[in-house]
Coordinates of C-alpha atoms in Angstrom, one line a residue:
Chain A
M1 CA 2.1 -8.9 34.9
W2 CA 1.4 -12.4 34.1
F3 CA -1.7 -11.2 32.1
E4 CA 0.2 -9.4 29.9
D5 CA 2.6 -12.2 29.3
I6 CA -0.3 -14.7 28.4
I7 CA -1.5 -12.1 25.6
F8 CA 1.9 -11.6 24.2
F9 CA 2.3 -15.1 23.9
L10 CA -1.1 -15.9 22.2
A11 CA -0.5 -13.1 19.9
A12 CA 3.2 -14.1 19.1
I13 CA 2.1 -17.6 18.5
G14 CA -0.7 -15.9 16.0
A15 CA 1.5 -14.0 14.2
L16 CA 4.2 -16.5 13.7
A17 CA 1.5 -19.0 12.7
G18 CA 0.0 -16.4 10.2
A19 CA 3.6 -15.9 9.0
L20 CA 4.3 -19.6 8.4
G21 CA 1.1 -19.8 6.8
V22 CA 1.7 -17.2 4.1
V23 CA 5.0 -19.0 3.1
I24 CA 3.7 -22.6 3.1
L25 CA 0.1 -22.5 1.8
Q26 CA 0.0 -23.2 -1.7
N27 CA -3.3 -21.4 -2.6
P28 CA -2.7 -17.4 -2.9
F29 CA -5.9 -16.7 -1.4
Y30 CA -5.3 -18.5 1.6
S31 CA -1.8 -16.8 1.9
V32 CA -3.6 -13.6 1.9
L33 CA -6.2 -14.6 4.6
S34 CA -3.2 -16.1 6.7
L35 CA -1.5 -12.7 6.5
V36 CA -4.6 -10.8 7.5
G37 CA -4.3 -13.0 10.9
H38 CA -0.5 -12.3 11.2
L39 CA -1.3 -8.7 10.9
L40 CA -4.3 -8.7 13.6
G41 CA -1.6 -10.7 15.8
L42 CA 0.7 -8.2 15.3
A43 CA -1.7 -5.3 16.1
V44 CA -2.1 -6.8 19.5
L45 CA 1.5 -6.9 20.1
F46 CA 1.7 -3.0 19.0
L47 CA -1.1 -2.5 21.9
L48 CA 1.2 -4.4 24.2
L49 CA 3.9 -2.0 23.4
N50 CA 1.6 1.1 24.0
A51 CA 1.6 2.1 20.3
E52 CA -1.9 2.5 20.2
F53 CA -2.2 4.9 16.9
V54 CA 0.1 2.3 15.1
A55 CA -2.1 -0.7 16.1
A56 CA -5.3 1.0 15.0
A57 CA -3.7 2.3 11.6
Q58 CA -2.4 -1.4 11.1
V59 CA -5.8 -2.9 11.6
V60 CA -7.9 -0.5 9.5
V61 CA -5.4 0.7 6.8
Y62 CA -3.2 -2.6 6.3
A63 CA -5.5 -5.5 7.1
G64 CA -8.4 -3.8 6.0
A65 CA -7.6 -2.0 2.9
V66 CA -4.3 -3.1 1.5
M67 CA -5.3 -6.9 2.0
V68 CA -8.7 -6.4 0.4
L69 CA -6.7 -4.9 -2.8
Y70 CA -4.7 -8.3 -2.7
L71 CA -7.9 -10.2 -2.5
F72 CA -9.1 -8.5 -5.8
V73 CA -6.1 -9.1 -7.6
V74 CA -5.6 -12.8 -6.7
A75 CA -9.5 -13.0 -7.6
Y76 CA -8.8 -11.1 -10.8
I77 CA -5.8 -13.4 -11.8
G78 CA -7.4 -16.5 -10.6
G79 CA -5.4 -17.8 -7.9
T80 CA -4.9 -21.7 -8.9
D81 CA -6.4 -21.6 -12.3
E82 CA -2.9 -22.2 -14.1
P83 CA -1.0 -24.5 -11.6
L84 CA 2.6 -23.1 -11.3
R85 CA 5.6 -25.4 -11.8
P86 CA 6.4 -27.6 -8.8
E87 CA 8.2 -25.6 -6.5
S88 CA 11.4 -27.4 -6.4
G89 CA 15.1 -26.5 -7.3
P90 CA 17.8 -25.7 -5.1
M91 CA 16.3 -22.6 -3.9
S92 CA 13.4 -24.1 -2.4
V93 CA 15.8 -25.8 0.1
L94 CA 18.6 -23.4 0.3
G95 CA 16.3 -20.5 1.2
P96 CA 14.8 -21.9 4.2
L97 CA 18.3 -23.1 5.4
F98 CA 19.6 -19.4 4.7
A99 CA 16.6 -17.7 6.5
L100 CA 17.0 -20.3 9.5
A101 CA 20.9 -19.3 9.7
L102 CA 19.8 -15.6 9.6
A103 CA 17.1 -16.1 12.4
V104 CA 19.7 -18.0 14.8
E105 CA 22.2 -15.0 14.0
L106 CA 19.7 -12.5 14.7
C107 CA 18.6 -14.2 17.8
I108 CA 22.3 -14.5 18.9
A109 CA 22.6 -10.8 18.4
F110 CA 19.9 -9.7 20.4
I111 CA 20.1 -12.2 23.2
S112 CA 23.9 -11.6 23.8
S113 CA 23.6 -7.9 23.3
G114 CA 24.8 -5.6 26.2
L115 CA 22.0 -3.3 26.1
K116 CA 20.6 -3.3 29.7
A117 CA 17.4 -1.9 28.4
L118 CA 16.6 -4.8 26.3
D119 CA 16.0 -6.7 29.4
S120 CA 13.6 -4.4 30.7
T121 CA 10.0 -3.8 30.0
G122 CA 11.0 -0.4 28.4
A123 CA 11.5 3.3 29.8
D124 CA 9.1 4.9 32.3
I125 CA 6.5 6.3 29.7
S126 CA 4.0 7.8 32.4
Q127 CA 4.9 11.1 31.9
A128 CA 5.3 10.9 27.9
G129 CA 3.5 11.7 25.3
G130 CA 2.1 14.9 26.4
T131 CA -1.6 15.0 28.0
D132 CA -3.0 11.9 25.9
G133 CA -0.5 9.6 27.0
F134 CA 2.3 7.7 25.1
G135 CA 1.4 6.4 21.6
S136 CA -1.8 8.1 21.3
P137 CA -3.1 9.9 18.3
G138 CA -2.4 13.4 19.7
A139 CA 1.1 12.7 20.4
I140 CA 1.8 10.9 17.2
G141 CA 0.1 13.6 15.3
E142 CA 2.2 16.3 16.9
L143 CA 5.3 14.7 16.0
L144 CA 4.3 14.0 12.6
L145 CA 3.4 18.0 12.1
T146 CA 6.5 19.3 14.1
D147 CA 9.5 17.2 14.1
Y148 CA 8.9 14.8 11.3
L149 CA 7.0 17.4 9.1
L150 CA 9.3 16.6 6.0
P151 CA 9.2 12.8 6.0
F152 CA 5.2 13.2 6.4
E153 CA 5.1 15.4 3.3
A154 CA 7.3 12.9 1.6
A155 CA 5.3 10.1 2.0
S156 CA 2.2 11.6 0.8
F157 CA 4.0 12.5 -2.4
L158 CA 5.3 8.8 -2.6
L159 CA 1.5 7.7 -2.2
L160 CA 0.6 10.0 -4.8
M161 CA 3.6 8.8 -7.3
A162 CA 2.5 5.1 -6.7
A163 CA -1.1 5.6 -7.2
V164 CA -0.3 7.3 -10.6
G165 CA 2.1 4.8 -11.4
A166 CA -0.5 1.9 -10.7
V167 CA -2.9 3.3 -13.1
V168 CA -0.2 3.5 -15.7
L169 CA 0.9 0.0 -15.2
A170 CA -2.5 -1.7 -14.8
R171 CA -4.4 0.1 -17.6
R172 CA -5.7 -1.5 -20.6
R173 CA -3.6 -0.5 -23.6
R174 CA -2.4 -1.3 -26.7
G175 CA 0.5 -3.7 -25.9
L176 CA 1.6 -7.3 -27.0
E177 CA -2.2 -8.2 -27.8
D178 CA -3.1 -9.0 -31.5
E179 CA -5.0 -6.0 -33.2
D180 CA -7.3 -8.4 -35.3
A181 CA -8.5 -10.4 -32.2
R182 CA -9.4 -7.2 -30.4
P183 CA -13.4 -6.5 -30.6
P184 CA -14.1 -3.5 -32.7
R185 CA -14.0 -0.1 -30.9
R186 CA -17.2 1.4 -30.1
R187 CA -17.6 5.0 -31.5
D188 CA -18.1 6.7 -27.8
D189 CA -14.6 5.3 -26.8
T190 CA -11.7 7.8 -26.6
P191 CA -8.7 6.5 -28.9
P192 CA -5.9 5.1 -26.8
T193 CA -3.1 7.4 -26.0
E194 CA 0.0 6.6 -27.6
T195 CA 2.1 8.2 -25.2
L196 CA 3.5 5.4 -23.2
E197 CA 3.5 1.9 -23.5
V198 CA 4.8 -0.5 -20.8
R199 CA 5.8 -3.9 -21.7
V200 CA 6.4 -6.2 -18.9
Chain B
M1 CA 7.5 -8.6 28.8
D2 CA 11.2 -7.8 27.8
I3 CA 11.9 -5.9 24.8
T4 CA 14.2 -8.7 23.9
W5 CA 11.2 -11.3 23.3
Y6 CA 9.6 -8.6 20.8
L7 CA 13.0 -8.4 18.9
V8 CA 13.4 -12.2 18.6
L9 CA 10.0 -12.6 17.5
S10 CA 10.7 -9.9 15.0
A11 CA 13.7 -11.8 13.8
F12 CA 11.8 -15.2 13.3
I13 CA 8.9 -13.4 11.3
F14 CA 11.8 -11.6 9.3
A15 CA 13.6 -15.1 8.6
I16 CA 10.1 -16.4 7.6
G17 CA 9.4 -13.7 5.1
L18 CA 12.9 -14.1 3.7
A19 CA 12.5 -18.0 3.1
G20 CA 9.4 -17.1 1.3
V21 CA 11.1 -14.5 -1.0
I22 CA 13.8 -16.9 -2.0
A23 CA 11.8 -20.2 -2.1
R24 CA 8.4 -19.5 -3.3
R25 CA 7.9 -18.8 -7.3
N26 CA 4.3 -16.9 -7.4
P27 CA 5.0 -13.3 -7.6
L28 CA 1.6 -12.6 -5.6
V29 CA 3.2 -14.7 -2.5
V30 CA 6.5 -13.1 -2.9
L31 CA 4.6 -9.7 -2.4
L32 CA 3.5 -11.0 0.6
C33 CA 6.5 -12.0 1.9
L34 CA 8.0 -8.6 1.5
E35 CA 4.9 -7.6 3.7
L36 CA 6.3 -10.0 6.1
M37 CA 9.7 -8.5 6.1
L38 CA 8.5 -5.1 6.5
N39 CA 6.1 -6.0 9.3
A40 CA 9.1 -7.5 10.9
G41 CA 11.0 -4.3 10.8
N42 CA 7.8 -2.3 12.0
L43 CA 7.8 -4.6 15.2
A44 CA 11.3 -3.8 16.0
L45 CA 10.7 -0.3 15.3
V46 CA 7.8 -0.1 17.7
A47 CA 9.5 -2.3 20.2
F48 CA 12.5 0.2 20.3
A49 CA 10.2 3.1 20.6
R50 CA 8.9 1.3 23.8
M51 CA 12.6 0.7 25.2
H52 CA 13.4 4.4 24.6
G53 CA 9.9 5.8 25.6
S54 CA 9.9 8.1 22.7
E55 CA 7.3 8.1 19.9
A56 CA 9.5 8.8 17.0
G57 CA 10.0 4.7 16.3
Q58 CA 6.1 4.9 16.2
V59 CA 6.4 7.6 13.4
F60 CA 8.8 5.8 11.6
A61 CA 6.6 2.6 11.7
L62 CA 3.7 4.4 9.9
V63 CA 6.3 5.7 7.5
V64 CA 7.1 2.0 6.5
M65 CA 3.4 1.1 6.2
V66 CA 3.3 3.9 3.6
I67 CA 6.2 2.4 1.9
A68 CA 4.6 -1.1 2.3
A69 CA 1.2 0.2 0.8
C70 CA 3.2 1.8 -2.3
E71 CA 5.0 -1.3 -3.0
V72 CA 1.8 -3.2 -2.8
V73 CA 0.2 -1.2 -5.3
I74 CA 3.0 -1.1 -7.7
G75 CA 3.8 -5.1 -7.4
L76 CA -0.1 -5.4 -8.3
G77 CA 0.2 -3.3 -11.0
I78 CA 2.8 -5.2 -12.3
I79 CA 1.1 -8.6 -12.0
V80 CA -1.8 -7.2 -13.3
A81 CA 0.1 -6.1 -16.3
M82 CA 1.7 -9.6 -16.8
Y83 CA -1.7 -11.1 -16.7
R84 CA -3.1 -8.8 -19.5
N85 CA -0.3 -9.4 -21.7
K86 CA -0.8 -13.2 -21.2
L87 CA 2.9 -13.8 -19.6
P88 CA 3.1 -16.7 -17.3
I89 CA 2.8 -15.6 -13.6
D90 CA 6.0 -16.9 -12.6
I91 CA 9.0 -15.1 -10.8
D92 CA 11.4 -16.9 -12.6
E93 CA 10.0 -15.9 -16.1
M94 CA 10.3 -11.9 -15.3
S95 CA 13.6 -12.0 -16.3
E96 CA 12.7 -9.0 -18.9
L97 CA 11.5 -6.5 -16.8
R98 CA 12.4 -3.4 -19.0
G99 CA 10.4 -0.8 -20.5

């Protein structure tokens, strides 16, 4: 299966380069674009692992929707308008060293693991996943609505809470700003609610 | 490809994300690096699902994607609130994160 090997190495190099770009690039805008490339590489790897639905969700939801949200915020904040302090200090040296140590340790754990299945291409999946095949939307959906119904509902509830929380966090409010500096409120504006004031 | 290759790749991606979380100061980039770490976990989950020939790991990966989306939304909300209150967009200045 040399063809799959070539695809794997191309996608792996793409994913690793995207990840490195996220960390190294100075402009957050380019970091987000680099993460999009990383996510696309990962989607190819998911396809190689017979996870078709996860790969599709990765491309559509993650690389599509979530990253657009990121780009909006980066454009709103202004990316490089106010240059940050130079990234220096002990953490900028210790962080990569610590991460390298962790990577080496994890690789040793994986490679020297006694699990025989790790050195194979995986279990036989020709019969798995019902009629649609392994990792198909049908098989995943059946699992989500039978065995994993509770995590599914919990995830939807968590999404609802996150959406409400984001609206509360990011809405315009009377916070630390000077009242006199604000433009006069127009008559059709509803008065701001006094219920919650989040100071960050 | 052997499953080990996927796991080693996920270890490297996780380590890169960890280095970014520790070393970078821009909270936007720190959020992106958290995404990297979650994606490394996702890759390992899907690889183990392939190893066992069961889709349960893929369901977990989908749940992890939901968690990542929630984390992005809340994190970006906090960053926008910082920007609105004219606080410096710097992770070291965020020491007073209380309501």
